[in-house]
Short mmCIF file of C-alpha atoms in Angstrom, two decimals:
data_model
loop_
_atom_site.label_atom_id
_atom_site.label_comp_id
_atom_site.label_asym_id
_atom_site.label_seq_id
_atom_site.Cartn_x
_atom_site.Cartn_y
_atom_site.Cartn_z
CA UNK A 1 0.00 0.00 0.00
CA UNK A 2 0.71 3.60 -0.34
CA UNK A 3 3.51 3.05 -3.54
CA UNK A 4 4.30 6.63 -4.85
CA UNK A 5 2.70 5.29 -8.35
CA UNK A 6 -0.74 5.18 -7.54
CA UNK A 7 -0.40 8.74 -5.72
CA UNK A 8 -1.93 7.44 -2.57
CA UNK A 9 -0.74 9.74 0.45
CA UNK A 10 2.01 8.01 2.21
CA UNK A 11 2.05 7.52 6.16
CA UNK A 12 4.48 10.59 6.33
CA UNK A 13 1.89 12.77 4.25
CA UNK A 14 -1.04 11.70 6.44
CA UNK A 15 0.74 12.08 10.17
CA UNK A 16 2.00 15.61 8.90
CA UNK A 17 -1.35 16.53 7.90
CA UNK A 18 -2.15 15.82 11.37
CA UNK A 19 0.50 17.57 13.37
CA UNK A 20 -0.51 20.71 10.95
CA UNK A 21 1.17 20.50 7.48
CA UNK A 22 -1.16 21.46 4.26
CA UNK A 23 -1.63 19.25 1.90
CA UNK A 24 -1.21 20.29 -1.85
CA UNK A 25 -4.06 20.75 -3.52
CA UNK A 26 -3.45 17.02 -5.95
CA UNK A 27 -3.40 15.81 -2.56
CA UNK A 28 -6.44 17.15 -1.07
CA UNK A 29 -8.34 16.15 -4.43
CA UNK A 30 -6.75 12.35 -4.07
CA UNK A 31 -8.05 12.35 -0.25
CA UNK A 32 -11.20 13.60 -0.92
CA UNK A 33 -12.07 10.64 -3.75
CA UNK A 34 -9.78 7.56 -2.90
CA UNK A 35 -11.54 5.78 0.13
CA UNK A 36 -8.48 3.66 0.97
CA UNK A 37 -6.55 7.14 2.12
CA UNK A 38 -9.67 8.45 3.61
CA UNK A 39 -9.57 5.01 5.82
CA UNK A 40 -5.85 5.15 6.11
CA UNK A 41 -6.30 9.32 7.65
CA UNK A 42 -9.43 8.19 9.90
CA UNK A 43 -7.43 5.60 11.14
CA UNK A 44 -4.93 8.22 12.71
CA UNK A 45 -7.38 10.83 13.67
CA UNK A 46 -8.77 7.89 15.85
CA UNK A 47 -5.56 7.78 17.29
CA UNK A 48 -4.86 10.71 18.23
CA UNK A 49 -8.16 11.01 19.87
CA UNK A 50 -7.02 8.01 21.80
CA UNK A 51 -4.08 9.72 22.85
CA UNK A 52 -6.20 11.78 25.02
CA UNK A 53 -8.40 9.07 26.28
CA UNK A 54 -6.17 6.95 27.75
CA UNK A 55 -6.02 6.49 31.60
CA UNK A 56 -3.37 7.47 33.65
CA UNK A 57 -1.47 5.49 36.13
CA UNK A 58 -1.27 5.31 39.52
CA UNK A 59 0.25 3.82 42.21
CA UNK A 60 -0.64 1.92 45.36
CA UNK A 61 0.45 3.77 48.01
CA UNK A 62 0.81 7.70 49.22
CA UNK A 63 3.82 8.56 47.05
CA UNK A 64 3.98 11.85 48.47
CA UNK A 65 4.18 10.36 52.04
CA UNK A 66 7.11 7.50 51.23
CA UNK A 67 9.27 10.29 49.30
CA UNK A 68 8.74 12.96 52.63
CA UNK A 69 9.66 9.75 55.10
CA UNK A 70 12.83 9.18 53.50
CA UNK A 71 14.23 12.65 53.06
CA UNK A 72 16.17 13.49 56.02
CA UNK A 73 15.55 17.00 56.58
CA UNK A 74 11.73 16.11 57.03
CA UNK A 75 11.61 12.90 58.52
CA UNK A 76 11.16 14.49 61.94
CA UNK A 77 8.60 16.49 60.46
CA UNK A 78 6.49 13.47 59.16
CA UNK A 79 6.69 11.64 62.29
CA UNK A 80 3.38 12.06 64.21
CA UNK A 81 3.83 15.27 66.55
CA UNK A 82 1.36 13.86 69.36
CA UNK A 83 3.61 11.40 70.59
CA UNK A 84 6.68 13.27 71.68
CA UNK A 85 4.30 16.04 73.51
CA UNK A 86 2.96 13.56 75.29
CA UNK A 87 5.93 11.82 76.33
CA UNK A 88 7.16 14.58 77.68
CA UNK A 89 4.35 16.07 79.47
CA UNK A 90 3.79 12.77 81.07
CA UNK A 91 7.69 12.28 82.37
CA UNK A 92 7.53 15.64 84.05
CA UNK A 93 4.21 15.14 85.68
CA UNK A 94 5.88 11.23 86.94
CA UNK A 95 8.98 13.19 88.04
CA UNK A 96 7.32 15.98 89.98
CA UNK A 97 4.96 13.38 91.70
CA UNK A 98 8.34 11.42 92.58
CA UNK A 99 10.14 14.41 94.02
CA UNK A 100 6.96 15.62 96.41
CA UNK A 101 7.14 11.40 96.98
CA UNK A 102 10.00 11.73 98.81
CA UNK A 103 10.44 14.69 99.59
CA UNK A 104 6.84 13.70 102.01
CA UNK A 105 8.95 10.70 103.36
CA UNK A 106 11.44 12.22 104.26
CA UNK A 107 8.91 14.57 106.39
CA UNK A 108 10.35 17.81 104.92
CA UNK A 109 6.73 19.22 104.69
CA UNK A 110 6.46 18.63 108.62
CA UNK A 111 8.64 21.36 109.14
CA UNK A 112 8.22 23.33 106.35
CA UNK A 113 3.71 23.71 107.01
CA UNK A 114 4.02 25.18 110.79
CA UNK A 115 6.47 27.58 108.82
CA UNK A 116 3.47 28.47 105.82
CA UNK A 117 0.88 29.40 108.56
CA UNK A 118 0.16 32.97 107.84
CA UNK A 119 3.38 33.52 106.57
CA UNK A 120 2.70 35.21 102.77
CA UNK A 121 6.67 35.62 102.25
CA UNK A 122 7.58 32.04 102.77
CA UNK A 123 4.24 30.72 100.57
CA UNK A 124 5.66 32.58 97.96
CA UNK A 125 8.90 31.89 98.32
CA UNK A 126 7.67 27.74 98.27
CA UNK A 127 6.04 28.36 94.85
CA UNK A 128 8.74 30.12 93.23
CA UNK A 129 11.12 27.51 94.43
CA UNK A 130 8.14 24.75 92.87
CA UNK A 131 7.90 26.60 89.44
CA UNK A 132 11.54 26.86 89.16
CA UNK A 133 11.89 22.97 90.01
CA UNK A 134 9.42 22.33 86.87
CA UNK A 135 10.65 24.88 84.46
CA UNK A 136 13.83 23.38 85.12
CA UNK A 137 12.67 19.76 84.79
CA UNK A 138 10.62 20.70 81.05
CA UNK A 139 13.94 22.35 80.12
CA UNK A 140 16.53 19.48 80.54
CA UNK A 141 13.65 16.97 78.88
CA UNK A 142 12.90 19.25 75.87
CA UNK A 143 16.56 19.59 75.27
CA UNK A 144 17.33 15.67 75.92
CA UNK A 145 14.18 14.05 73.38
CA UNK A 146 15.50 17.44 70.33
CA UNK A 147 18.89 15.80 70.41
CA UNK A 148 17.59 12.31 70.33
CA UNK A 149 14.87 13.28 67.22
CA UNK A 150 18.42 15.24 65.99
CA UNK B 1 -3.95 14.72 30.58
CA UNK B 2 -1.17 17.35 30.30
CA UNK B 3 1.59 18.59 31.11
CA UNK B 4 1.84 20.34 33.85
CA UNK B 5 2.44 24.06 33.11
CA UNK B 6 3.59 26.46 36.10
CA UNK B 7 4.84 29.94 34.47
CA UNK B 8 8.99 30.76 35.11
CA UNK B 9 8.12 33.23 38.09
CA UNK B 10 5.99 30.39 39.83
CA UNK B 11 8.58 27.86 39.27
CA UNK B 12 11.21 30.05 40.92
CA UNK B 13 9.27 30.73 43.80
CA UNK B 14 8.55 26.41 44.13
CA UNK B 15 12.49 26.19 43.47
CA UNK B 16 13.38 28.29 46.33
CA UNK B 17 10.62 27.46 48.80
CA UNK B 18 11.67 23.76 48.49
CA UNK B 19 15.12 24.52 48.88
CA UNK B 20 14.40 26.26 52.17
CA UNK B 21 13.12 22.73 53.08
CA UNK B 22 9.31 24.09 53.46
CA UNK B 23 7.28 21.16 53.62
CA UNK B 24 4.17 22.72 51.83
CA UNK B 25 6.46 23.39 49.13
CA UNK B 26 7.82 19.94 48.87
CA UNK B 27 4.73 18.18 48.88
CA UNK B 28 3.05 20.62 46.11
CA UNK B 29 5.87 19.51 43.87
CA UNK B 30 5.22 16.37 44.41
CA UNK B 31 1.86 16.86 43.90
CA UNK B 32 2.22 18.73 40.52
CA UNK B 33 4.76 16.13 39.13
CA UNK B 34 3.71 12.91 40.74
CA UNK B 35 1.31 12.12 37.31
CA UNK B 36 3.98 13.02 34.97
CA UNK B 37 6.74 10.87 36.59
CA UNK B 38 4.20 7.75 37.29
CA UNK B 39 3.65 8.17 33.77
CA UNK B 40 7.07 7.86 32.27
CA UNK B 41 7.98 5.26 34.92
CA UNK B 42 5.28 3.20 33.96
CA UNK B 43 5.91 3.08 30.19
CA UNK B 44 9.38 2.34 30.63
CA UNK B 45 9.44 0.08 33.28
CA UNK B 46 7.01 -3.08 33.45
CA UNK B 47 7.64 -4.89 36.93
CA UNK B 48 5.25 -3.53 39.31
CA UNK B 49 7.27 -3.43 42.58
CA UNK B 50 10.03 -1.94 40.50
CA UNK B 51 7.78 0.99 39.27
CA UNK B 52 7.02 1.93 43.16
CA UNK B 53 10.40 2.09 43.87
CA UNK B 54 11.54 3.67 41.16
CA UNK B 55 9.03 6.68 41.04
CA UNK B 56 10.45 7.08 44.78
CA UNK B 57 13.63 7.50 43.72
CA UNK B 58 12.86 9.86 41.28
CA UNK B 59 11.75 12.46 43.53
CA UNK B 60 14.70 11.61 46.12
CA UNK B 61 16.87 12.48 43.46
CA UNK B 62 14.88 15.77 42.22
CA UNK B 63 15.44 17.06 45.86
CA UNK B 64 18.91 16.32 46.93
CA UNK B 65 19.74 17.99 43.34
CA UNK B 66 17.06 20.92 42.73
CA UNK B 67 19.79 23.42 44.06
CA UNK B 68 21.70 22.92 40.89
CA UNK B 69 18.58 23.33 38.45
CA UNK B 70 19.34 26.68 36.78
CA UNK B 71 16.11 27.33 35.12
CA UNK B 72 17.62 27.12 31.70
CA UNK B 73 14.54 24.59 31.12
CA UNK B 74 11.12 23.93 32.71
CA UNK B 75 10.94 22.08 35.75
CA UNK B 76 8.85 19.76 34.24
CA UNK B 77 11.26 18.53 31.24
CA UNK B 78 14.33 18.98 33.97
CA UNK B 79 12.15 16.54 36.10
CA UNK B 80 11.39 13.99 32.86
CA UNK B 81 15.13 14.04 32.45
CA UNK B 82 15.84 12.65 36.10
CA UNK B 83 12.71 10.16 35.53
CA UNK B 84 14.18 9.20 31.97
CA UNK B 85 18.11 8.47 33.19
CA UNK B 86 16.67 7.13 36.52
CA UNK B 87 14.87 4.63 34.58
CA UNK B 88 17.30 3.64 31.62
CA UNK B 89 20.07 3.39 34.61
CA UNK B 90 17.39 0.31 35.83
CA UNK B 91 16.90 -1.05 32.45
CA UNK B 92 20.99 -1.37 31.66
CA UNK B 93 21.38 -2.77 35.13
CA UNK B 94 18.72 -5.36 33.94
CA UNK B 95 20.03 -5.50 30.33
CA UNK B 96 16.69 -4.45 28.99
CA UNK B 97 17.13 -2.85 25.60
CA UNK B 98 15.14 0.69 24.85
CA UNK B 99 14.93 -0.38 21.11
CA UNK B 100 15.43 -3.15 19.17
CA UNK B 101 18.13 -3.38 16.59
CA UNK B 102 15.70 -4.48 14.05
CA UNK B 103 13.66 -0.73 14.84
CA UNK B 104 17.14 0.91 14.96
CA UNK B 105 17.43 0.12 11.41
CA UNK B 106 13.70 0.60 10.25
CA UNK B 107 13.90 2.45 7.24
CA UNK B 108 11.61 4.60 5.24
CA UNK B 109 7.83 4.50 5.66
CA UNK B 110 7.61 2.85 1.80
CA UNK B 111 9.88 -0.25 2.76
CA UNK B 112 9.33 -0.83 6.16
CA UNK B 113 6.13 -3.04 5.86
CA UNK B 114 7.94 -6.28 4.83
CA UNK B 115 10.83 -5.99 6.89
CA UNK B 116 9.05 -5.09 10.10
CA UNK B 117 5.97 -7.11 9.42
CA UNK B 118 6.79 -10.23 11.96
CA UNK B 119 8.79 -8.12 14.04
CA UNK B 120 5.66 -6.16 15.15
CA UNK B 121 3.59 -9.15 14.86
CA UNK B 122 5.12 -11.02 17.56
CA UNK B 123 5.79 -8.30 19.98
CA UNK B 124 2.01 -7.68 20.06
CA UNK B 125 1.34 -11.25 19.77
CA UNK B 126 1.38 -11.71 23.86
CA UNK B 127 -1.34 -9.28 24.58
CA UNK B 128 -4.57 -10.13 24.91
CA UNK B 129 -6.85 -7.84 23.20
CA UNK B 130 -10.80 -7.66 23.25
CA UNK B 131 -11.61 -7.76 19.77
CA UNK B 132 -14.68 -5.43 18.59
CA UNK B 133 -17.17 -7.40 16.96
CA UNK B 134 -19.17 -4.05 14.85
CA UNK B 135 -17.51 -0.86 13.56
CA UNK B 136 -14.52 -0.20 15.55
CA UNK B 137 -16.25 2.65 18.23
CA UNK B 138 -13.47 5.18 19.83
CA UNK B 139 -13.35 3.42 23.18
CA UNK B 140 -12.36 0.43 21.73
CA UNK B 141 -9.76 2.17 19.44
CA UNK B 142 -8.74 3.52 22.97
CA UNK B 143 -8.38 0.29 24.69
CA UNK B 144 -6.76 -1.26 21.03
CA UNK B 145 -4.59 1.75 21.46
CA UNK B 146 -3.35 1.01 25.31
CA UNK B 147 -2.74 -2.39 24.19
CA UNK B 148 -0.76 -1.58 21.40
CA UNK B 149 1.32 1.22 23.20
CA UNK B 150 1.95 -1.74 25.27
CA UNK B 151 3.47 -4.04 22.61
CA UNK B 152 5.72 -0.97 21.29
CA UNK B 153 9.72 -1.20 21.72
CA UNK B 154 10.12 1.12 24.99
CA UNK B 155 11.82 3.85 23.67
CA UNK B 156 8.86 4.24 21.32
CA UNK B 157 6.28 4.04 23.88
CA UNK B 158 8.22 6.52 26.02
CA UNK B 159 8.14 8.74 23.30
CA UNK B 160 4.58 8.96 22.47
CA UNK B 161 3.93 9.14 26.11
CA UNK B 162 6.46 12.23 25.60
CA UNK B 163 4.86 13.76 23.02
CA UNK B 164 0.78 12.75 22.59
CA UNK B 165 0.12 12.36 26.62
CA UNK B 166 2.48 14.90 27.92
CA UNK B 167 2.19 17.09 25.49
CA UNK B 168 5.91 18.01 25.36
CA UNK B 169 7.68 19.85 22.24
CA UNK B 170 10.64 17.88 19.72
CA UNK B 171 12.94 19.83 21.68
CA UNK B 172 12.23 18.97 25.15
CA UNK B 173 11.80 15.76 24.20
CA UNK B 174 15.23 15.51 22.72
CA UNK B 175 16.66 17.11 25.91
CA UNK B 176 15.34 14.47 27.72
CA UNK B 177 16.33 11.57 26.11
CA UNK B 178 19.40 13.10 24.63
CA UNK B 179 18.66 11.96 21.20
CA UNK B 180 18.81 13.95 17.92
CA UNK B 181 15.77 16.10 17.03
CA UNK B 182 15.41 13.84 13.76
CA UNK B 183 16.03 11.04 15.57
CA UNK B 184 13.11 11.48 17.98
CA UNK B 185 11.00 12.72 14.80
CA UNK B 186 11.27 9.22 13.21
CA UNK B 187 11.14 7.20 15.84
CA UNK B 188 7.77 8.83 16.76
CA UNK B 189 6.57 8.56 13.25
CA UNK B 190 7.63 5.03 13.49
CA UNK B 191 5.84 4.71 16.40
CA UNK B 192 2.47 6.05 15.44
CA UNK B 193 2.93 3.84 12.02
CA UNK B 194 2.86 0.94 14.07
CA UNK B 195 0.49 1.46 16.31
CA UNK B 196 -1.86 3.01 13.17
CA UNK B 197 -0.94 -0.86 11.47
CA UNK B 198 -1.86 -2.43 14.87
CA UNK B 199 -5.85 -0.74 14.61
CA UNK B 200 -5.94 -1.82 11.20
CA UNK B 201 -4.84 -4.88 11.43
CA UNK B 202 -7.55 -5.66 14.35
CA UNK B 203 -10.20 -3.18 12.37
CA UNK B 204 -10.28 -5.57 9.35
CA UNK B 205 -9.47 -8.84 10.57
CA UNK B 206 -11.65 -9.00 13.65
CA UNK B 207 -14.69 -7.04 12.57
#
């Protein structure tokens, strides 16, 4: 099919046509009356329309949420942010608990209440000293779980 | 499906965000080249488990070297480039060949017929195809068509992917593949001349 003797369009005449190119006019006349070329150009334009049709792939998993999990500047950042909050809220409230704990047995608030009764100074001075404690605590766990998520 | 177009100014401010490591940033990248690199992967690559970890790679690679994009292309045909080496770097490790010798050497559109006849033949042989039983409707020219993408040589498949899905230029697509612009000109008219004999040849016999 398409031999140069029987003036049928060749494949390269036909796809050009497609992607734009004129045809001559002994060319358009051939198209218009040879049904085997008019078959042979339908056959294209219904590819091309396929072209568009097709469906796209996709994958089987959150792509987006592998690729962020294995970059290392945002693996931190992907891990669930819940968890470490926790953690650490919970280890100061076991650690404060622990240090009133003993600080009961060893019967330091037996000398310390007669001392609160309507003194203002020394009640503040007890909370201060309380605050600092947990400030202090928070501080020294934030710092130790940044450098282990480092 | 097309490419996805972002304008110079909007790529620049993508670039930059990313490279500040803002996570936003990274995962709309992702998000605006995630169909474009699952494409390529998939028409180049045809083990499924491979694909995954492939198209993961990809993007690992488009972030640890995005600071050395200059903007002398689009992102997008910068990002087909990675996808396209990423992927032939897999298919050499697995001695896969993009393209047949016997396509290599395909000639002109008058004498390929003969010469390529069983060639084609058997490489769409393996695919199972539902065959229309009435005139040949455009979904089932669709579905012939996926088929016969399918049963194309992989650099030809990659290539119409390139060009028909993606909607990329000659140009970009030669900077992608690093082939001649003739070169990727016939090998896409090749291409679409096989896959325009694979439709006829299930129009006519099958109908």
């Amino acid at each position: 099919m398409h031999h140069p003797n029987n003036s049928h369009l060749t494949d390269t005449q036909l796809q050009l046509h497609l992607e734009g190119q004129t045809l001559t006019t002994n060319q358009q006349t051939h198209l218009a009356n040879c049904p085997l070329c008019a078959q042979q150009l339908q056959l294209y334009q219904q590819m091309y329309v396929g072209f568009n049709q097709l469906p796209a792939p996709t994958l089987s998993f959150n792509l987006a949420q592998a690729v962020m999990q294995q970059m290392p500047n945002q693996a931190a950042n992907t891990a669930p942010n819940t968890q470490p909050e926790n953690a650490w809220v919970a280890a100061t409230t076991l650690l404060l608990i622990m240090a009133i704990g003993i600080a009961a047995y060893l019967g330091l608030f037996k000398s310390i209440i007669p001392l609160l009764t309507n003194n203002t100074w020394a009640v503040a001075q007890l909370l201060t000293a309380v605050l600092a404690t947990v400030l202090l605590f928070q501080w020294i766990e934030y710092r130790f779980w940044n450098s282990k998520m480092a | 499906m097309k490419n996805t177009v972002l304008t110079t100014a909007d790529e620049r401010k993508l670039v930059t965000a990313v490279l500040q490591n803002d996570r936003k940033a990274i995962l709309k990248l992702i998000s605006l080249y995630e169909r474009l690199v699952v494409a390529m992967v998939f028409k180049m690559i045809d083990k499924p488990p491979d694909r995954e970890d492939i198209c993961q790679d990809v993007f690992l690679k488009i972030f640890s070297h995005l600071k050395t994009f200059k903007f002398d292309s689009k992102l997008s045909t910068w990002i087909a480039q990675i996808t396209y080496n990423t992927s032939v770097n897999y298919l050499q490790k697995k001695k896969t060949l993009l393209l047949d010798e016997v396509f290599t050497n395909y000639r002109t559109d008058e004498e390929e017929e003969g010469n390529y006849a069983e060639t084609i033949t058997a490489n769409f042989m393996h695919q199972t195809v539902a065959m229309p039983d009435e005139l040949l409707q455009q979904s089932e020219t669709t579905q012939l068509l996926q088929t016969a993408i399918e049963g194309l040589p992989i650099m030809f498949r990659t290539l119409v992917q390139l060009y028909h899905i993606e909607d990329m230029s000659y140009t970009d697509i030669a900077q992608i593949t690093q082939l001649p612009l003739n070169t990727v000109k016939s090998y896409l008219f090749r291409a679409r001349k096989l896959l325009k004999d694979f439709l006829q040849q299930h129009q006519f016999v099958h109908r």
